[in-house]
XYZ file of C-alpha atoms in Angstrom:
461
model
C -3.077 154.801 -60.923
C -0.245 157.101 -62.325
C -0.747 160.941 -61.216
C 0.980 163.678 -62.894
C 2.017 166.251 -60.447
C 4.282 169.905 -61.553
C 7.165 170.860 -58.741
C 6.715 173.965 -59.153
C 9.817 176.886 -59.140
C 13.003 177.166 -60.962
C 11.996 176.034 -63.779
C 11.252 172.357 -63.264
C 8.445 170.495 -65.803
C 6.773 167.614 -64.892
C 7.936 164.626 -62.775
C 5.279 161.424 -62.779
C 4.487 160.086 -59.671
C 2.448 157.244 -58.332
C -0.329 157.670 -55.476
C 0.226 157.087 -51.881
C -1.659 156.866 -48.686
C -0.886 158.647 -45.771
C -0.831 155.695 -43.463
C 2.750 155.098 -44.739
C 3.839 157.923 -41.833
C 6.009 156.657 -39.200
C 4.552 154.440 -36.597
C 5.959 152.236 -33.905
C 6.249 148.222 -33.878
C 6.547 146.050 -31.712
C 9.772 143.652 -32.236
C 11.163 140.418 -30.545
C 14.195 138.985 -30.070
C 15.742 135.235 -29.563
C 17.465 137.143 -26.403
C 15.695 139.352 -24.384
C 17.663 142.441 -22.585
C 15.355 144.433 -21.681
C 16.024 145.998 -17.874
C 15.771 148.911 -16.236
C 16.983 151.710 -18.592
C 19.511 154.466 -17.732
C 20.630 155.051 -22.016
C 20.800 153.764 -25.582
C 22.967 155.054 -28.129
C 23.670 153.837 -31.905
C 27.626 152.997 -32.139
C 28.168 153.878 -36.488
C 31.736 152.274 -36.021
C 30.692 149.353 -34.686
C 27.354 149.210 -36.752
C 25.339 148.615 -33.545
C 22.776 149.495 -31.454
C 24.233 149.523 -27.630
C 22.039 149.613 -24.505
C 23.094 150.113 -21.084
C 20.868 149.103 -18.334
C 21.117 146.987 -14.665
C 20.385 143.369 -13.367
C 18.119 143.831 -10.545
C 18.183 142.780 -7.640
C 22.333 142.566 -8.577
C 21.771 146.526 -9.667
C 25.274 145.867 -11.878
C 25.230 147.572 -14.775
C 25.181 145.869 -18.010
C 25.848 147.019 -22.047
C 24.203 144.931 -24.391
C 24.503 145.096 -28.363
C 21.673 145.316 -31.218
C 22.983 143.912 -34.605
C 19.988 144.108 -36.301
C 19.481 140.507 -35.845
C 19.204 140.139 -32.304
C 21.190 141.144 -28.499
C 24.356 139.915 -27.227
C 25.913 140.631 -24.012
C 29.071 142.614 -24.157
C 32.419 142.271 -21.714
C 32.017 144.170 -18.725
C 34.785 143.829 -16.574
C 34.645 145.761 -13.115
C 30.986 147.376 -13.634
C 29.798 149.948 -11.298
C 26.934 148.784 -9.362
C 24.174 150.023 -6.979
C 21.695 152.653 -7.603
C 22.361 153.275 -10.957
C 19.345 153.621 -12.107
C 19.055 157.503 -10.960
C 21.941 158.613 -12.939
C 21.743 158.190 -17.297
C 24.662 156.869 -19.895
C 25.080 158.591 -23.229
C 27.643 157.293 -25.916
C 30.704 159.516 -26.961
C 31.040 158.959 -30.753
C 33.956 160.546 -30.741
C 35.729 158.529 -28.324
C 33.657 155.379 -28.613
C 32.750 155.179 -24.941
C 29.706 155.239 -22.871
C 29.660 157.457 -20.238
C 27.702 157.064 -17.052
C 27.087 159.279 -14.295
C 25.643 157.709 -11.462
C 23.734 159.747 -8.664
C 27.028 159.216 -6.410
C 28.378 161.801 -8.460
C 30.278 159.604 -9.983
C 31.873 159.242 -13.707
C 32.075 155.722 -15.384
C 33.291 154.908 -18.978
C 33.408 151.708 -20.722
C 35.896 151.392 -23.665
C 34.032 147.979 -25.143
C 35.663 145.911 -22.933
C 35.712 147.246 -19.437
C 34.146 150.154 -16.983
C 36.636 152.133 -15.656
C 35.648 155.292 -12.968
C 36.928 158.257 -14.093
C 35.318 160.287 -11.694
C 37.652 163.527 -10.893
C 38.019 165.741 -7.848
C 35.861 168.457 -9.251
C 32.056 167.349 -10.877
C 28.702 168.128 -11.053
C 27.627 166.531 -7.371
C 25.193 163.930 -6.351
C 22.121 164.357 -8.361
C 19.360 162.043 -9.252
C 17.893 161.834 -12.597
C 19.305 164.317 -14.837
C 19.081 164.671 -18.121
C 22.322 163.463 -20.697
C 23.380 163.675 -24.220
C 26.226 164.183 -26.330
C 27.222 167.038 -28.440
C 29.130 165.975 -31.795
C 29.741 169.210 -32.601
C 31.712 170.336 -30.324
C 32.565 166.876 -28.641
C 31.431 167.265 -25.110
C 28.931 165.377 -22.696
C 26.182 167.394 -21.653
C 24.698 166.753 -18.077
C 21.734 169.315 -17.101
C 19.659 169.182 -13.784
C 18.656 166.652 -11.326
C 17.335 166.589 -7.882
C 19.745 166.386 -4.679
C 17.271 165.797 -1.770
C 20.114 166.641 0.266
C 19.811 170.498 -0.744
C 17.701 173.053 1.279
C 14.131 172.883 0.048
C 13.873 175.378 -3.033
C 17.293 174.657 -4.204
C 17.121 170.654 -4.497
C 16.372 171.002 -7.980
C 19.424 172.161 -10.087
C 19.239 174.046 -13.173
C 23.103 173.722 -13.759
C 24.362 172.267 -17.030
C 27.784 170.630 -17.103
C 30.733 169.235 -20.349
C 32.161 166.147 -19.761
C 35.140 166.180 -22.478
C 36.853 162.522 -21.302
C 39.318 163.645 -18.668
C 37.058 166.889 -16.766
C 33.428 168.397 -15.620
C 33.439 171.837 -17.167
C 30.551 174.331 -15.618
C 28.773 175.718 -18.664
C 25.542 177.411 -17.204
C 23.306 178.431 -15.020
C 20.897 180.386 -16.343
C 18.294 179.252 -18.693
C 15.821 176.820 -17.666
C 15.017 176.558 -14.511
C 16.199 173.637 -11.885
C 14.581 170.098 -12.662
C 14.826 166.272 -12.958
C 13.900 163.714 -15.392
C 13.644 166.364 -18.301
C 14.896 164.707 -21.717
C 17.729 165.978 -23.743
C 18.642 165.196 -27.429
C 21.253 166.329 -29.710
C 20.892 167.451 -33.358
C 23.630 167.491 -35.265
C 22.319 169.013 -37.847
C 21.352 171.661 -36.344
C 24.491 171.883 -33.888
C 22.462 172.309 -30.664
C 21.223 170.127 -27.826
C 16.863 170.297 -27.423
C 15.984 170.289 -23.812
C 11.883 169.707 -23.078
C 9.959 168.971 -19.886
C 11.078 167.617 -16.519
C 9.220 168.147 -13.174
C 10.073 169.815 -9.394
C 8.166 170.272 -6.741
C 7.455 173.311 -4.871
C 5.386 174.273 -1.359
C 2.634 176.148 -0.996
C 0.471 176.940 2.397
C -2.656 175.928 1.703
C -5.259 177.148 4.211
C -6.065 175.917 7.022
C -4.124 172.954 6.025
C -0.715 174.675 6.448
C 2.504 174.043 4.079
C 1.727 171.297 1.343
C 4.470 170.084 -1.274
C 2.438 170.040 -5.394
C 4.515 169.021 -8.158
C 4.746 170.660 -11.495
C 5.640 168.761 -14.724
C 7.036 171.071 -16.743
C 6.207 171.915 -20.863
C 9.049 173.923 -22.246
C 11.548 173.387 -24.727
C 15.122 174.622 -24.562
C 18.525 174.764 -26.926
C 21.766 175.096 -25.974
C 24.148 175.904 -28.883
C 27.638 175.869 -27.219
C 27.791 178.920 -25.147
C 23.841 179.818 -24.410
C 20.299 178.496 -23.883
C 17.577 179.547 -26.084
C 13.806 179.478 -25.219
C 11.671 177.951 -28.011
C 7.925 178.335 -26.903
C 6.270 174.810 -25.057
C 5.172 171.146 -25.937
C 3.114 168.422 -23.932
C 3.860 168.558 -20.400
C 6.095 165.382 -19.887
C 8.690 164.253 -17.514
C 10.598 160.955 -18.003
C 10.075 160.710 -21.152
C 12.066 159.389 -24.187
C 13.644 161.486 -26.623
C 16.553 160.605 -29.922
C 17.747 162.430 -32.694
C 16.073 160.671 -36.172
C 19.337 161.515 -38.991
C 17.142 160.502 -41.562
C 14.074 162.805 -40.909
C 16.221 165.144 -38.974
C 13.845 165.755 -36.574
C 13.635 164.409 -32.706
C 10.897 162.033 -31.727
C 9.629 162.107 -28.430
C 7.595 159.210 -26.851
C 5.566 158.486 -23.689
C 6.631 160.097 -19.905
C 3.872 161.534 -17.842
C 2.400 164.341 -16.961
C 1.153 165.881 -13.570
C -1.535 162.561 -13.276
C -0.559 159.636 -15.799
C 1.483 157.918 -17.667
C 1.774 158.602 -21.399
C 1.462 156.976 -24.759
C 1.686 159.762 -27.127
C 4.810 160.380 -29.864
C 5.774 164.110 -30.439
C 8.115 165.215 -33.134
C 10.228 168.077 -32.785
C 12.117 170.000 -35.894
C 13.681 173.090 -34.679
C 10.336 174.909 -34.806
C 7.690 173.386 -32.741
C 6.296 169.885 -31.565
C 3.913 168.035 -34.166
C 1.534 165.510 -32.625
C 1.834 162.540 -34.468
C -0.585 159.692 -32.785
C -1.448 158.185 -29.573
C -0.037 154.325 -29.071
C 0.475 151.630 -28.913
C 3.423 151.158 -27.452
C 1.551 151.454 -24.093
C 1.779 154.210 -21.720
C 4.964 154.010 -19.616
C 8.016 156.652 -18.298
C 11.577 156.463 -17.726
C 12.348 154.286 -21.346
C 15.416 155.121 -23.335
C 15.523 155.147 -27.047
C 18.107 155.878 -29.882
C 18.465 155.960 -33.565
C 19.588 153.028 -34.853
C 21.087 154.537 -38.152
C 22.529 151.261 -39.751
C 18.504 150.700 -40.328
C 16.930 154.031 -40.080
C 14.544 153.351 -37.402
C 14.124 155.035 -33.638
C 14.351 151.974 -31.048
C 12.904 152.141 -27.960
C 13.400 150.337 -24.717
C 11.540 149.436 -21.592
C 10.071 151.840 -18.853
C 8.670 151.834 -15.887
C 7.021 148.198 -15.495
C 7.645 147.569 -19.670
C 10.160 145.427 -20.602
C 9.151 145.511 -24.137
C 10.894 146.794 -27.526
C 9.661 148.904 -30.184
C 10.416 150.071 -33.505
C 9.545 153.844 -35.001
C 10.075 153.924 -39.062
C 8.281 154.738 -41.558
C 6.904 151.985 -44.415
C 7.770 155.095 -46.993
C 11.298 156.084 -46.347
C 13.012 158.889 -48.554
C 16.391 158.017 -49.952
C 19.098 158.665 -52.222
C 22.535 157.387 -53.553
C 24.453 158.345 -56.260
C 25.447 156.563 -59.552
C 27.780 156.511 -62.116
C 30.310 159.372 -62.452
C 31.022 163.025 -64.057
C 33.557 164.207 -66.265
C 36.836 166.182 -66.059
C 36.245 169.585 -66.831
C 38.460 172.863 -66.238
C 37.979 173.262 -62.860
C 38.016 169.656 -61.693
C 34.968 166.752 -62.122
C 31.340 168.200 -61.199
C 30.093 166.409 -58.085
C 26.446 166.277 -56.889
C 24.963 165.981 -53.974
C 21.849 166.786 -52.261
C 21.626 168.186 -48.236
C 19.284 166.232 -46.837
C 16.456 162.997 -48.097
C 13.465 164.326 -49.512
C 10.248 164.173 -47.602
C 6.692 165.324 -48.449
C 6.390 168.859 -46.637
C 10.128 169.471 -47.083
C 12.262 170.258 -49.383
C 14.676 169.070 -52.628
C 18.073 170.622 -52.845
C 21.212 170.072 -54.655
C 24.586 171.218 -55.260
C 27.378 170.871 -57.796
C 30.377 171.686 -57.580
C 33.308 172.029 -59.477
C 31.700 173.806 -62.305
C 33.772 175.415 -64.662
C 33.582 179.019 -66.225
C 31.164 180.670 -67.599
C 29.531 179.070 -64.660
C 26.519 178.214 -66.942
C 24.776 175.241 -65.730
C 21.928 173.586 -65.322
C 20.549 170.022 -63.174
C 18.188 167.593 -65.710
C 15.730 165.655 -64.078
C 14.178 162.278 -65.749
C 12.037 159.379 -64.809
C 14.665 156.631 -65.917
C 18.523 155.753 -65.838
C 18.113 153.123 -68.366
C 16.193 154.765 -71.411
C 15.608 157.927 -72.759
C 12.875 157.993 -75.554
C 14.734 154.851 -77.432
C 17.937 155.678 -76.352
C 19.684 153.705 -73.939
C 21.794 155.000 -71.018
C 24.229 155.635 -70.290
C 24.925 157.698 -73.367
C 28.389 158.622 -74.614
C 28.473 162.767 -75.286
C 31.397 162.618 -77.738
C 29.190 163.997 -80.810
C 29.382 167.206 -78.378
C 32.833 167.366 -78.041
C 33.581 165.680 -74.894
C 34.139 162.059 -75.838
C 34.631 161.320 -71.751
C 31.294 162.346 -70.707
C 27.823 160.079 -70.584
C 24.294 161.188 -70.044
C 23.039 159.091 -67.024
C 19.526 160.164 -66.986
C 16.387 160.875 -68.954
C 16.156 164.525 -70.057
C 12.748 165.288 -68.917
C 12.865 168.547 -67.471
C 15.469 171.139 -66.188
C 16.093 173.698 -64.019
C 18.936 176.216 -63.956
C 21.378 175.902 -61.113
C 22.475 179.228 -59.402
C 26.387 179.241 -59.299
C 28.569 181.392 -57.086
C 32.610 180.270 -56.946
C 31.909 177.232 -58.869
C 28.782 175.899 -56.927
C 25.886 175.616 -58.280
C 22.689 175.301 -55.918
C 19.197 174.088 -56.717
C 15.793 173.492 -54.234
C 12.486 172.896 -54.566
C 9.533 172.774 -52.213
C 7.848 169.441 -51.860
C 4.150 169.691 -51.459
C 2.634 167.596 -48.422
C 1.100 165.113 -50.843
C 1.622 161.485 -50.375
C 1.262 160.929 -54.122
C 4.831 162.751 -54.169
C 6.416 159.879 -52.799
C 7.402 156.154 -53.435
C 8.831 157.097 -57.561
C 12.395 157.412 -57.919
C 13.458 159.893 -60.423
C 17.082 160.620 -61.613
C 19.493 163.655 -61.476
C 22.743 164.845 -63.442
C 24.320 168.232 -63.436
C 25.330 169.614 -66.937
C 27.473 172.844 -67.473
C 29.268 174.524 -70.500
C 32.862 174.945 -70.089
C 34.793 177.360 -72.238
C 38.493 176.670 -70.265
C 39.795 174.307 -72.538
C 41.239 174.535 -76.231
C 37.294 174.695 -77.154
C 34.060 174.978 -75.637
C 32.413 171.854 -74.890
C 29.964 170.755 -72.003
C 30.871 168.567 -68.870
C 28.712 166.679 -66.558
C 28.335 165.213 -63.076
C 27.590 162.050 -61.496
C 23.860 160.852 -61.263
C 21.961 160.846 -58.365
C 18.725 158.536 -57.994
C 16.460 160.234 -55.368
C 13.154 159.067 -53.611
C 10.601 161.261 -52.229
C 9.216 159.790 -48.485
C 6.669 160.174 -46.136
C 7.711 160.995 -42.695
């Protein structure tokens, strides 16, 4: 049944909304394939270019690596020519959007790339060393692999684990730090974009201790705390589950990072985490089963988190919510003084988040306002769009209902607009329709302009 609900602030009225349950939150799926790639891990990575989901991972007992590609439809084994090979499965592959290649470090201390075609080593006099299991991603931002960690059992006891964290830019290893965090393996890294840092979380080393009258005895300790690194330092930011080899991938769409599975100081794990710059959120406990060392990514071509294998699970899985949040924009504005209004919202809009909008190119007096309605089609009996020539500006249509507005803050010509969105799942599933209106007095008379619609839908993360 219809609820009526208020968003409260900046003047907003009334925006009707339908009722929805809670169980809509993301969850994970199981999903199968006419081809089945599913290997030992080292990285998965979403190629936007190519619109495809790539997947790196070895043919045992071979141990050659292998790329495989995710079209939404099922996996297809991509040209490999001269692949590195043995133990591979210590080191971890990211994809360099920038570039379009994956890049693999193997244990060896070696660099690999593959350009879609073929691997090539690239590995150059000067690198991070052998290492096993560290943890990989890349930054966007500033266009650089990030390496961090690993264990060299090579190393005196006490310094096998590293704590050094390493740029790969396509041509050189640059040394970024050593401070921070201390040394570890099989932590997780992810980047968020958004954000413009890389989250670090977890890992394990061991340590000895002399335990009477036993003498010296080697314990382990799986780590719990969470790490950024924005460029040119590392940041604490409190602790999470204790975890090592566990999964962890960037979501775009609910820009937050989802974390599944790993282990802790006893067993393996089946719990998902979610991580948004301020703390971890618990969100359930499987299925999937419990498992370490998978790989996941964000397949953004269909907004879901895929996940990939483990240790003894050669399985898929899907994380996505049934509710999703989206937006796209319709129709178009109107030439005013200072160019054609444009609007556009930051980010989807989730329950427990937030709504906000900008327009820009307003004109002076910089008086303006954004109309919210619950159709694009009708308003009262009046079909839309509607031409706005009785107000002097014969080029201009009304594109939504005029249900309620709320007046848009405007510095320079942009005008900005938010709104919290209370954690109510009767807030979601409804689109409702925005348009930016302004007066403009920089012509031979006053006369209003307006902006392009925008058709938004609240979600449930």
């Amino acid at each position: 049944m219809a609820r009526t609900h208020v968003l409260a602030g900046a003047g907003i009225a009334l925006v009707p909304l339908f009722g929805m349950d809670l169980t809509a939150q993301a969850r994970w799926s199981p999903f199968a394939t006419a081809t089945d790639p599913t290997r030992w891990g080292v990285g998965a990575a979403y190629d936007a270019a190519g619109q495809r989901l790539l997947y790196v991972s070895f043919d045992s007992p071979s141990r050659v690596a292998e790329v495989w590609a995710f079209d939404g439809t099922d996996w297809s084994l991509l040209p490999g020519a001269n692949p590195p090979t043995g133990w591979i499965d210590a080191g971890m592959a990211t994809w360099d959007s920038d570039r379009r290649r994956l890049v693999l470090f193997t244990n060896r201390n070696e660099t690999w790339e593959w350009d879609g075609s073929a691997w090539e080593d690239r590995t150059p006099a000067t690198g991070p060393g052998d290492r096993q299991n560290p943890a990989m991603t890349y930054d966007s931002v500033r266009q650089e692999v990030l390496l961090f960690g690993g264990y060299d059992p090579a190393l005196a006891t006490g310094s096998e684990y590293m704590n050094d964290l390493w740029a790969w830019d396509g041509s050189a290893w640059t040394l970024r730090a050593t401070g921070g965090p201390i040394g570890r393996s099989w932590a997780a890294m992810a980047f968020d974009p958004d954000r413009g840092v890389a989250v670090m979380h977890g890992g394990w080393f061991t340590f000895q201790i002399y335990v009477f009258p036993v003498g010296l005895q080697t314990q382990a300790a799986t780590q719990f705390d969470t790490w950024e690194w924005d460029g040119s330092r590392w940041t604490a930011k409190g602790t999470g589950p204790q975890r090592k080899a566990q999964a962890m991938a960037y979501d775009s769409a609910r820009r937050r990072i989802v974390m599944f599975g790993g282990s802790d100081n006893r067993d393996f794990r089946n719990d998902t985490y979610e991580y948004d710059g301020t703390g971890w959120d618990f969100r359930y406990t499987g299925p999937p089963g419990a498992r370490n060392e998978p790989v996941m990514a964000y397949d953004a071509g269909r907004s879901r988190m895929v996940m990939l294998g483990g240790y003894h699970s050669f399985d898929a899985w899907e994380y996505y919510t049934e509710e999703p949040a989206s937006q796209s924009a319709f129709g178009s504005g109107c030439v005013g003084s200072n160019g054609t209004p444009q609007l556009t919202a930051s980010a989807l809009a989730w329950i427990g988040g937030e709504l906000a909008v900008e327009v820009s190119n307003l004109p002076a007096p910089e008086v303006g306002v954004v109309a919210l309605g619950a159709s694009d089609t009708l308003w009262g009996t009046v079909g839309l769009p509607f031409g706005l020539g009785l107000v002097g500006a014969p080029t201009c249509s009304l594109l939504v209902s005029l249900d309620a507005f709320a007046s848009l803050a405007i510095t320079a010509g942009t005008g900005s607009w938010s709104v919290p969105i209370p954690a109510d799942p009767a807030f979601a599933g409804v689109p409702f329709y925005l348009q930016g209106l302004a007066l403009d007095s920089g012509g031979t008379s006053p006369t209003v302009v307006v902006s392009n619609g925008l058709a938004v839908t609240i979600g449930i993360p």
